[in-house]
Amino acid sequence: MNIMNVDYSTKIPNNVNLSEDRQVLKALEGWHPGYIDWWNDMGPDGFQQSLVYLRTAYSVDPRGWAKFDYVKMPDYRWGILLAPQEENRVIPFGENYGKPAWQEVPGEHRATLRRLIVIQGDTEPASVEQQRHLGKTAPSLYDLRNLFQVNVEEGRHLWAMVYLLQKYFGRDGREEADELLRRRSGDADSPRMLGAFNEATPDWLSFFMFTYFTDRDGKMQLHSLAQSGFDPLSRTCRFMLTEEAHHMFVGETGISRVVQRTCEAMRAAGISDPADIAKVRALGVIDLPTIQKKLNLHYSLSLDLFGSEVSTNAANAFNAGIKGRYRETQIEDDHRLQNSTYPVLKLVNGEIKRVDEPALTALNMRLRDDYTQDCAKGMLRWNKIISLAGYAFRLTLPNVAFHRQIGEFKDINATPEGVLIDDATWNKRKVDWLPSAQDGDFIASLMKPVTDAGVYANWISPPKVGIDNKPGDFEYVKIET
Ligand code: BYC
């Protein structure tokens, strides 16, 4: 079979020759009904009978891999797609640097690999659960369609990890696959594994922040796993990254459009001070200081997803050849890191300072730094919109010590500028930096569904171009209740 093209003749579309891999096909077919039950219970609330203009992967050729058509979500063809195998690929880092990449799980690293695959898999359904109520308040059919596109693809990413578990990890892999359908975002007894995936996504601004900041953690982690010496994981993550790009596009352009609309409305009303929150809110748009607060929240929650700055787990995964660095193969060094150091932000005598640590244990910090750099690009774009509208206001990333629950800064309080403060000051000032209940109520009051084609809620600008180059009044979702 041609690896570039996906076989749609089996119940589970795939480019991994499932029809000749009866045991895995059977295991996946056994898992399928539970997945559909999960999708019906925890996937988008309502809209399951609606026709949604979705893209589905039909190939893994980067030059043309998806086709668009109307689909009912439960009929979406969730498939197993791996990027083509690179001939003679070698392990690009760690103690096994330069040896042939593994096509089977190396016994001594089985537990580490399984843990990483399970964590990755757990985030995918979690995000669908977090976003399940948003369809009811979508600001347009265009946005509704983008939400559902993100949701079905996160569902596919779950399938991707479940395939790896079932093909390569035998009985315990099957048990883990079942557990992935059992845990629930925010559940007191059986929560999702990582913190940010148990938080609520209560409104569309949160959704855009989530797809900008949290999906971007996904990008960094997938890039690191795409370097893996375990070749099936590498190939799986490489293809997932193709889809992930759209999710971050939804976040970046979503925030751009909110900022744009706010600036336009302020200008039209002759408002010169963007911090005059009452006046701005009276226009039915989201004021820039509140957008900054949402940004502070989602960025800090997403930073926690990188784990501790100094981590032996990260060092072990790298040494083993299982999880590399962002763009590992493009880095010019020895790819073993036995003798190098990396500057890590730490608390030293009550001050935040960079301290050299062994590069191996500092890998989470390094990936987080790469992430921060990537996040900063959004600020440039959004601030350009604000300055073109004639306002001096600037959106900024808060200091990495701000509002942290994992790592070096979890036990201290810091302002968004990185000034350390005591508990009393934090408790008094936190409403200035993080969304308050009143901010949430105000945003919630704007979240009214808009379901006419080509029409947008007052608080968000229309997109510059349509999906798949469709015209402005295209009916992206044919709503059927
Ligand atoms: N919450 O050495 P440490 C995505 C645990 S997002 C709760 O500090 P390590 C997506 C950790 O598990 C990408 N627990 O950190 C986005 C460990 O527990 P155990 C998802 C946490 O292990 C949007 C202990 O603390 N993929 O794809 O080096 C929509 C000490 O750990 C947290 C991955 O994350 C936390 N935030 O790094 C849809 C890739 N942080 O084992 C999808 C796979 C740490 O001692 N995961 N802990 O009980 C990893 O590479 C690493 O496990 C982590 C943590 C980066 C998550």
mmCIF file of N, CA, C and O in Angstrom, residues 71-149:
data_model
loop_
_atom_site.group_PDB
_atom_site.id
_atom_site.type_symbol
_atom_site.label_atom_id
_atom_site.label_comp_id
_atom_site.label_asym_id
_atom_site.label_seq_id
_atom_site.Cartn_x
_atom_site.Cartn_y
_atom_site.Cartn_z
ATOM 1 N N VAL A 71 -19.900 17.083 6.773
ATOM 2 C CA VAL A 71 -19.891 15.805 7.490
ATOM 3 C C VAL A 71 -20.678 15.986 8.786
ATOM 4 O O VAL A 71 -20.584 17.034 9.417
ATOM 5 N N LYS A 72 -21.430 14.962 9.178
ATOM 6 C CA LYS A 72 -21.968 14.955 10.547
ATOM 7 C C LYS A 72 -20.852 14.473 11.457
ATOM 8 O O LYS A 72 -20.213 13.441 11.163
ATOM 9 N N MET A 73 -20.635 15.156 12.559
ATOM 10 C CA MET A 73 -19.455 14.828 13.368
ATOM 11 C C MET A 73 -19.335 13.353 13.773
ATOM 12 O O MET A 73 -18.248 12.794 13.693
ATOM 13 N N PRO A 74 -20.453 12.724 14.194
ATOM 14 C CA PRO A 74 -20.268 11.303 14.586
ATOM 15 C C PRO A 74 -19.828 10.425 13.407
ATOM 16 O O PRO A 74 -19.320 9.332 13.619
ATOM 17 N N ASP A 75 -20.021 10.929 12.154
ATOM 18 C CA ASP A 75 -19.592 10.150 10.987
ATOM 19 C C ASP A 75 -18.177 10.506 10.538
ATOM 20 O O ASP A 75 -17.699 9.995 9.510
ATOM 21 N N TYR A 76 -17.513 11.400 11.244
ATOM 22 C CA TYR A 76 -16.154 11.793 10.862
ATOM 23 C C TYR A 76 -15.263 10.558 10.827
ATOM 24 O O TYR A 76 -15.378 9.680 11.688
ATOM 25 N N ARG A 77 -14.391 10.460 9.828
ATOM 26 C CA ARG A 77 -13.533 9.266 9.720
ATOM 27 C C ARG A 77 -12.241 9.512 10.502
ATOM 28 O O ARG A 77 -11.259 10.031 9.968
ATOM 29 N N TRP A 78 -12.293 9.157 11.779
ATOM 30 C CA TRP A 78 -11.095 9.297 12.609
ATOM 31 C C TRP A 78 -10.102 8.218 12.200
ATOM 32 O O TRP A 78 -10.409 7.022 12.344
ATOM 33 N N GLY A 79 -8.959 8.601 11.719
ATOM 34 C CA GLY A 79 -8.040 7.597 11.186
ATOM 35 C C GLY A 79 -6.692 7.577 11.872
ATOM 36 O O GLY A 79 -6.356 8.434 12.682
ATOM 37 N N ILE A 80 -5.916 6.541 11.525
ATOM 38 C CA ILE A 80 -4.553 6.389 12.045
ATOM 39 C C ILE A 80 -3.592 6.777 10.927
ATOM 40 O O ILE A 80 -3.512 6.082 9.918
ATOM 41 N N LEU A 81 -2.907 7.878 11.128
ATOM 42 C CA LEU A 81 -2.044 8.372 10.059
ATOM 43 C C LEU A 81 -0.647 8.652 10.572
ATOM 44 O O LEU A 81 -0.474 9.435 11.509
ATOM 45 N N LEU A 82 0.309 8.023 9.952
ATOM 46 C CA LEU A 82 1.707 8.258 10.309
ATOM 47 C C LEU A 82 2.418 8.908 9.122
ATOM 48 O O LEU A 82 2.146 8.548 7.971
ATOM 49 N N ALA A 83 3.307 9.845 9.415
ATOM 50 C CA ALA A 83 4.127 10.418 8.344
ATOM 51 C C ALA A 83 4.988 9.303 7.753
ATOM 52 O O ALA A 83 5.290 8.313 8.435
ATOM 53 N N PRO A 84 5.387 9.454 6.482
ATOM 54 C CA PRO A 84 6.179 8.395 5.840
ATOM 55 C C PRO A 84 7.456 8.094 6.616
ATOM 56 O O PRO A 84 8.038 8.988 7.226
ATOM 57 N N GLN A 85 7.859 6.820 6.563
ATOM 58 C CA GLN A 85 9.086 6.422 7.265
ATOM 59 C C GLN A 85 10.311 6.965 6.516
ATOM 60 O O GLN A 85 10.383 6.861 5.297
ATOM 61 N N GLU A 86 11.206 7.572 7.260
ATOM 62 C CA GLU A 86 12.466 8.039 6.645
ATOM 63 C C GLU A 86 13.418 6.864 6.609
ATOM 64 O O GLU A 86 13.661 6.239 7.639
ATOM 65 N N GLU A 87 13.985 6.631 5.446
ATOM 66 C CA GLU A 87 14.907 5.500 5.336
ATOM 67 C C GLU A 87 16.156 5.739 6.175
ATOM 68 O O GLU A 87 16.665 6.863 6.230
ATOM 69 N N ASN A 88 16.625 4.707 6.838
ATOM 70 C CA ASN A 88 17.871 4.769 7.613
ATOM 71 C C ASN A 88 17.877 5.855 8.674
ATOM 72 O O ASN A 88 18.914 6.455 8.949
ATOM 73 N N ARG A 89 16.710 6.165 9.220
ATOM 74 C CA ARG A 89 16.670 7.211 10.261
ATOM 75 C C ARG A 89 17.454 6.725 11.485
ATOM 76 O O ARG A 89 17.369 5.552 11.863
ATOM 77 N N VAL A 90 18.196 7.633 12.096
ATOM 78 C CA VAL A 90 18.950 7.261 13.302
ATOM 79 C C VAL A 90 18.420 8.045 14.494
ATOM 80 O O VAL A 90 17.734 9.064 14.332
ATOM 81 N N ILE A 91 18.730 7.585 15.692
ATOM 82 C CA ILE A 91 18.317 8.278 16.915
ATOM 83 C C ILE A 91 19.133 9.574 16.986
ATOM 84 O O ILE A 91 20.365 9.526 16.968
ATOM 85 N N PRO A 92 18.442 10.725 17.032
ATOM 86 C CA PRO A 92 19.193 11.979 16.846
ATOM 87 C C PRO A 92 19.752 12.597 18.127
ATOM 88 O O PRO A 92 20.222 13.732 18.083
ATOM 89 N N PHE A 93 19.717 11.917 19.253
ATOM 90 C CA PHE A 93 20.213 12.515 20.505
ATOM 91 C C PHE A 93 20.355 11.430 21.572
ATOM 92 O O PHE A 93 19.866 10.300 21.409
ATOM 93 N N GLY A 94 20.996 11.812 22.677
ATOM 94 C CA GLY A 94 21.065 10.928 23.849
ATOM 95 C C GLY A 94 22.179 9.890 23.764
ATOM 96 O O GLY A 94 23.036 9.929 22.865
ATOM 97 N N GLU A 95 22.125 8.951 24.706
ATOM 98 C CA GLU A 95 23.193 7.939 24.802
ATOM 99 C C GLU A 95 23.264 7.046 23.570
ATOM 100 O O GLU A 95 24.297 6.467 23.278
ATOM 101 N N ASN A 96 22.127 6.908 22.885
ATOM 102 C CA ASN A 96 22.091 6.038 21.704
ATOM 103 C C ASN A 96 22.230 6.818 20.398
ATOM 104 O O ASN A 96 21.891 6.323 19.326
ATOM 105 N N TYR A 97 22.721 8.033 20.527
ATOM 106 C CA TYR A 97 22.880 8.927 19.366
ATOM 107 C C TYR A 97 23.543 8.199 18.185
ATOM 108 O O TYR A 97 24.577 7.563 18.363
ATOM 109 N N GLY A 98 22.909 8.308 17.016
ATOM 110 C CA GLY A 98 23.518 7.745 15.805
ATOM 111 C C GLY A 98 23.169 6.284 15.540
ATOM 112 O O GLY A 98 23.418 5.786 14.448
ATOM 113 N N LYS A 99 22.557 5.612 16.530
ATOM 114 C CA LYS A 99 22.149 4.215 16.275
ATOM 115 C C LYS A 99 20.831 4.212 15.484
ATOM 116 O O LYS A 99 20.086 5.197 15.536
ATOM 117 N N PRO A 100 20.518 3.087 14.815
ATOM 118 C CA PRO A 100 19.259 3.065 14.041
ATOM 119 C C PRO A 100 18.048 3.312 14.956
ATOM 120 O O PRO A 100 18.017 2.825 16.093
ATOM 121 N N ALA A 101 17.093 4.094 14.454
ATOM 122 C CA ALA A 101 15.869 4.347 15.230
ATOM 123 C C ALA A 101 15.162 3.015 15.475
ATOM 124 O O ALA A 101 15.259 2.097 14.671
ATOM 125 N N TRP A 102 14.458 2.929 16.624
ATOM 126 C CA TRP A 102 13.759 1.686 16.967
ATOM 127 C C TRP A 102 12.432 1.589 16.223
ATOM 128 O O TRP A 102 11.642 2.546 16.220
ATOM 129 N N GLN A 103 12.158 0.410 15.668
ATOM 130 C CA GLN A 103 10.832 0.169 15.066
ATOM 131 C C GLN A 103 9.929 -0.553 16.067
ATOM 132 O O GLN A 103 8.722 -0.612 15.887
ATOM 133 N N GLU A 104 10.527 -1.114 17.114
ATOM 134 C CA GLU A 104 9.762 -1.739 18.208
ATOM 135 C C GLU A 104 10.159 -1.051 19.503
ATOM 136 O O GLU A 104 11.198 -0.390 19.559
ATOM 137 N N VAL A 105 9.349 -1.225 20.550
ATOM 138 C CA VAL A 105 9.644 -0.568 21.821
ATOM 139 C C VAL A 105 10.887 -1.194 22.459
ATOM 140 O O VAL A 105 10.914 -2.406 22.665
ATOM 141 N N PRO A 106 11.908 -0.395 22.770
ATOM 142 C CA PRO A 106 13.060 -0.968 23.467
ATOM 143 C C PRO A 106 12.663 -1.317 24.901
ATOM 144 O O PRO A 106 12.122 -0.460 25.622
ATOM 145 N N GLY A 107 12.891 -2.574 25.283
ATOM 146 C CA GLY A 107 12.392 -3.085 26.560
ATOM 147 C C GLY A 107 12.742 -2.207 27.751
ATOM 148 O O GLY A 107 11.899 -1.927 28.601
ATOM 149 N N GLU A 108 13.984 -1.728 27.797
ATOM 150 C CA GLU A 108 14.421 -0.981 28.987
ATOM 151 C C GLU A 108 13.752 0.387 29.095
ATOM 152 O O GLU A 108 13.768 0.996 30.163
ATOM 153 N N HIS A 109 13.162 0.873 28.012
ATOM 154 C CA HIS A 109 12.539 2.202 28.057
ATOM 155 C C HIS A 109 11.019 2.137 27.923
ATOM 156 O O HIS A 109 10.353 3.151 27.687
ATOM 157 N N ARG A 110 10.497 0.943 28.084
ATOM 158 C CA ARG A 110 9.068 0.730 27.857
ATOM 159 C C ARG A 110 8.202 1.616 28.755
ATOM 160 O O ARG A 110 7.277 2.284 28.300
ATOM 161 N N ALA A 111 8.527 1.642 30.035
ATOM 162 C CA ALA A 111 7.678 2.364 30.988
ATOM 163 C C ALA A 111 7.708 3.878 30.709
ATOM 164 O O ALA A 111 6.665 4.541 30.720
ATOM 165 N N THR A 112 8.890 4.413 30.419
ATOM 166 C CA THR A 112 9.002 5.852 30.131
ATOM 167 C C THR A 112 8.198 6.205 28.889
ATOM 168 O O THR A 112 7.462 7.202 28.870
ATOM 169 N N LEU A 113 8.356 5.368 27.868
ATOM 170 C CA LEU A 113 7.647 5.649 26.617
ATOM 171 C C LEU A 113 6.130 5.608 26.817
ATOM 172 O O LEU A 113 5.397 6.474 26.360
ATOM 173 N N ARG A 114 5.695 4.580 27.520
ATOM 174 C CA ARG A 114 4.254 4.427 27.730
ATOM 175 C C ARG A 114 3.700 5.636 28.489
ATOM 176 O O ARG A 114 2.667 6.182 28.138
ATOM 177 N N ARG A 115 4.438 6.078 29.512
ATOM 178 C CA ARG A 115 3.986 7.217 30.303
ATOM 179 C C ARG A 115 3.829 8.472 29.419
ATOM 180 O O ARG A 115 2.817 9.165 29.479
ATOM 181 N N LEU A 116 4.806 8.735 28.566
ATOM 182 C CA LEU A 116 4.732 9.927 27.717
ATOM 183 C C LEU A 116 3.566 9.825 26.725
ATOM 184 O O LEU A 116 2.853 10.804 26.488
ATOM 185 N N ILE A 117 3.382 8.634 26.167
ATOM 186 C CA ILE A 117 2.288 8.454 25.192
ATOM 187 C C ILE A 117 0.934 8.613 25.897
ATOM 188 O O ILE A 117 0.010 9.240 25.369
ATOM 189 N N VAL A 118 0.836 8.077 27.104
ATOM 190 C CA VAL A 118 -0.428 8.200 27.848
ATOM 191 C C VAL A 118 -0.700 9.665 28.198
ATOM 192 O O VAL A 118 -1.825 10.158 28.031
ATOM 193 N N ILE A 119 0.320 10.385 28.642
ATOM 194 C CA ILE A 119 0.105 11.810 28.979
ATOM 195 C C ILE A 119 -0.330 12.584 27.738
ATOM 196 O O ILE A 119 -1.289 13.353 27.759
ATOM 197 N N GLN A 120 0.390 12.341 26.636
ATOM 198 C CA GLN A 120 0.017 13.022 25.390
ATOM 199 C C GLN A 120 -1.430 12.664 25.021
ATOM 200 O O GLN A 120 -2.235 13.547 24.714
ATOM 201 N N GLY A 121 -1.764 11.389 25.084
ATOM 202 C CA GLY A 121 -3.109 10.942 24.717
ATOM 203 C C GLY A 121 -4.174 11.554 25.607
ATOM 204 O O GLY A 121 -5.256 11.900 25.141
ATOM 205 N N ASP A 122 -3.869 11.714 26.873
ATOM 206 C CA ASP A 122 -4.848 12.202 27.849
ATOM 207 C C ASP A 122 -5.284 13.653 27.573
ATOM 208 O O ASP A 122 -6.421 14.034 27.830
ATOM 209 N N THR A 123 -4.353 14.445 27.036
ATOM 210 C CA THR A 123 -4.691 15.868 26.800
ATOM 211 C C THR A 123 -5.708 16.029 25.675
ATOM 212 O O THR A 123 -6.462 17.003 25.658
ATOM 213 N N GLU A 124 -5.716 15.090 24.735
ATOM 214 C CA GLU A 124 -6.539 15.268 23.517
ATOM 215 C C GLU A 124 -8.042 15.227 23.837
ATOM 216 O O GLU A 124 -8.750 16.196 23.563
ATOM 217 N N PRO A 125 -8.544 14.136 24.453
ATOM 218 C CA PRO A 125 -9.966 14.147 24.802
ATOM 219 C C PRO A 125 -10.277 15.215 25.854
ATOM 220 O O PRO A 125 -11.388 15.758 25.877
ATOM 221 N N ALA A 126 -9.285 15.521 26.706
ATOM 222 C CA ALA A 126 -9.530 16.530 27.743
ATOM 223 C C ALA A 126 -9.968 17.844 27.112
ATOM 224 O O ALA A 126 -10.930 18.476 27.551
ATOM 225 N N SER A 127 -9.266 18.262 26.045
ATOM 226 C CA SER A 127 -9.589 19.566 25.441
ATOM 227 C C SER A 127 -10.990 19.539 24.829
ATOM 228 O O SER A 127 -11.714 20.529 24.868
ATOM 229 N N VAL A 128 -11.383 18.406 24.264
ATOM 230 C CA VAL A 128 -12.741 18.296 23.692
ATOM 231 C C VAL A 128 -13.775 18.446 24.817
ATOM 232 O O VAL A 128 -14.789 19.143 24.672
ATOM 233 N N GLU A 129 -13.496 17.810 25.931
ATOM 234 C CA GLU A 129 -14.410 17.907 27.086
ATOM 235 C C GLU A 129 -14.498 19.359 27.572
ATOM 236 O O GLU A 129 -15.579 19.869 27.872
ATOM 237 N N GLN A 130 -13.358 20.027 27.632
ATOM 238 C CA GLN A 130 -13.341 21.409 28.116
ATOM 239 C C GLN A 130 -14.158 22.337 27.205
ATOM 240 O O GLN A 130 -14.707 23.332 27.648
ATOM 241 N N GLN A 131 -14.207 21.997 25.922
ATOM 242 C CA GLN A 131 -14.837 22.904 24.948
ATOM 243 C C GLN A 131 -16.252 22.495 24.575
ATOM 244 O O GLN A 131 -16.848 23.073 23.673
ATOM 245 N N ARG A 132 -16.814 21.533 25.279
ATOM 246 C CA ARG A 132 -18.037 20.906 24.777
ATOM 247 C C ARG A 132 -19.261 21.807 24.764
ATOM 248 O O ARG A 132 -20.177 21.607 23.983
ATOM 249 N N HIS A 133 -19.274 22.858 25.600
ATOM 250 C CA HIS A 133 -20.468 23.711 25.631
ATOM 251 C C HIS A 133 -20.357 24.936 24.720
ATOM 252 O O HIS A 133 -21.305 25.708 24.614
ATOM 253 N N LEU A 134 -19.213 25.145 24.111
ATOM 254 C CA LEU A 134 -18.986 26.409 23.399
ATOM 255 C C LEU A 134 -19.851 26.573 22.149
ATOM 256 O O LEU A 134 -20.158 27.691 21.743
ATOM 257 N N GLY A 135 -20.233 25.447 21.539
ATOM 258 C CA GLY A 135 -21.033 25.532 20.317
ATOM 259 C C GLY A 135 -22.293 26.374 20.516
ATOM 260 O O GLY A 135 -22.736 27.081 19.602
ATOM 261 N N LYS A 136 -22.838 26.323 21.695
ATOM 262 C CA LYS A 136 -24.115 27.009 21.965
ATOM 263 C C LYS A 136 -23.982 28.530 21.931
ATOM 264 O O LYS A 136 -25.000 29.236 21.883
ATOM 265 N N THR A 137 -22.753 29.053 22.021
ATOM 266 C CA THR A 137 -22.584 30.513 22.054
ATOM 267 C C THR A 137 -21.636 31.011 20.966
ATOM 268 O O THR A 137 -21.039 32.089 21.101
ATOM 269 N N ALA A 138 -21.490 30.243 19.892
ATOM 270 C CA ALA A 138 -20.507 30.627 18.863
ATOM 271 C C ALA A 138 -20.862 31.985 18.247
ATOM 272 O O ALA A 138 -22.029 32.247 17.940
ATOM 273 N N PRO A 139 -19.854 32.836 18.023
ATOM 274 C CA PRO A 139 -20.117 34.166 17.470
ATOM 275 C C PRO A 139 -20.415 34.166 15.972
ATOM 276 O O PRO A 139 -20.783 35.209 15.417
ATOM 277 N N SER A 140 -20.264 33.015 15.307
ATOM 278 C CA SER A 140 -20.595 32.920 13.875
ATOM 279 C C SER A 140 -20.528 31.448 13.470
ATOM 280 O O SER A 140 -19.973 30.615 14.200
ATOM 281 N N LEU A 141 -21.033 31.163 12.267
ATOM 282 C CA LEU A 141 -20.928 29.788 11.757
ATOM 283 C C LEU A 141 -19.484 29.455 11.411
ATOM 284 O O LEU A 141 -19.043 28.308 11.535
ATOM 285 N N TYR A 142 -18.731 30.469 10.987
ATOM 286 C CA TYR A 142 -17.303 30.266 10.700
ATOM 287 C C TYR A 142 -16.580 29.774 11.959
ATOM 288 O O TYR A 142 -15.823 28.801 11.926
ATOM 289 N N ASP A 143 -16.835 30.457 13.082
ATOM 290 C CA ASP A 143 -16.163 30.077 14.331
ATOM 291 C C ASP A 143 -16.654 28.720 14.833
ATOM 292 O O ASP A 143 -15.871 27.933 15.362
ATOM 293 N N LEU A 144 -17.952 28.489 14.648
ATOM 294 C CA LEU A 144 -18.524 27.203 15.072
ATOM 295 C C LEU A 144 -17.824 26.059 14.342
ATOM 296 O O LEU A 144 -17.419 25.058 14.933
ATOM 297 N N ARG A 145 -17.649 26.247 13.057
ATOM 298 C CA ARG A 145 -16.972 25.227 12.246
ATOM 299 C C ARG A 145 -15.526 25.037 12.701
ATOM 300 O O ARG A 145 -15.040 23.903 12.795
ATOM 301 N N ASN A 146 -14.847 26.117 13.016
ATOM 302 C CA ASN A 146 -13.449 25.984 13.468
ATOM 303 C C ASN A 146 -13.366 25.231 14.796
ATOM 304 O O ASN A 146 -12.479 24.407 15.008
ATOM 305 N N LEU A 147 -14.305 25.526 15.689
ATOM 306 C CA LEU A 147 -14.350 24.792 16.970
ATOM 307 C C LEU A 147 -14.477 23.288 16.699
ATOM 308 O O LEU A 147 -13.737 22.476 17.254
ATOM 309 N N PHE A 148 -15.407 22.938 15.834
ATOM 310 C CA PHE A 148 -15.650 21.516 15.586
ATOM 311 C C PHE A 148 -14.475 20.863 14.851
ATOM 312 O O PHE A 148 -14.163 19.691 15.070
ATOM 313 N N GLN A 149 -13.820 21.642 13.978
ATOM 314 C CA GLN A 149 -12.627 21.106 13.310
ATOM 315 C C GLN A 149 -11.556 20.760 14.338
ATOM 316 O O GLN A 149 -10.942 19.691 14.301
#
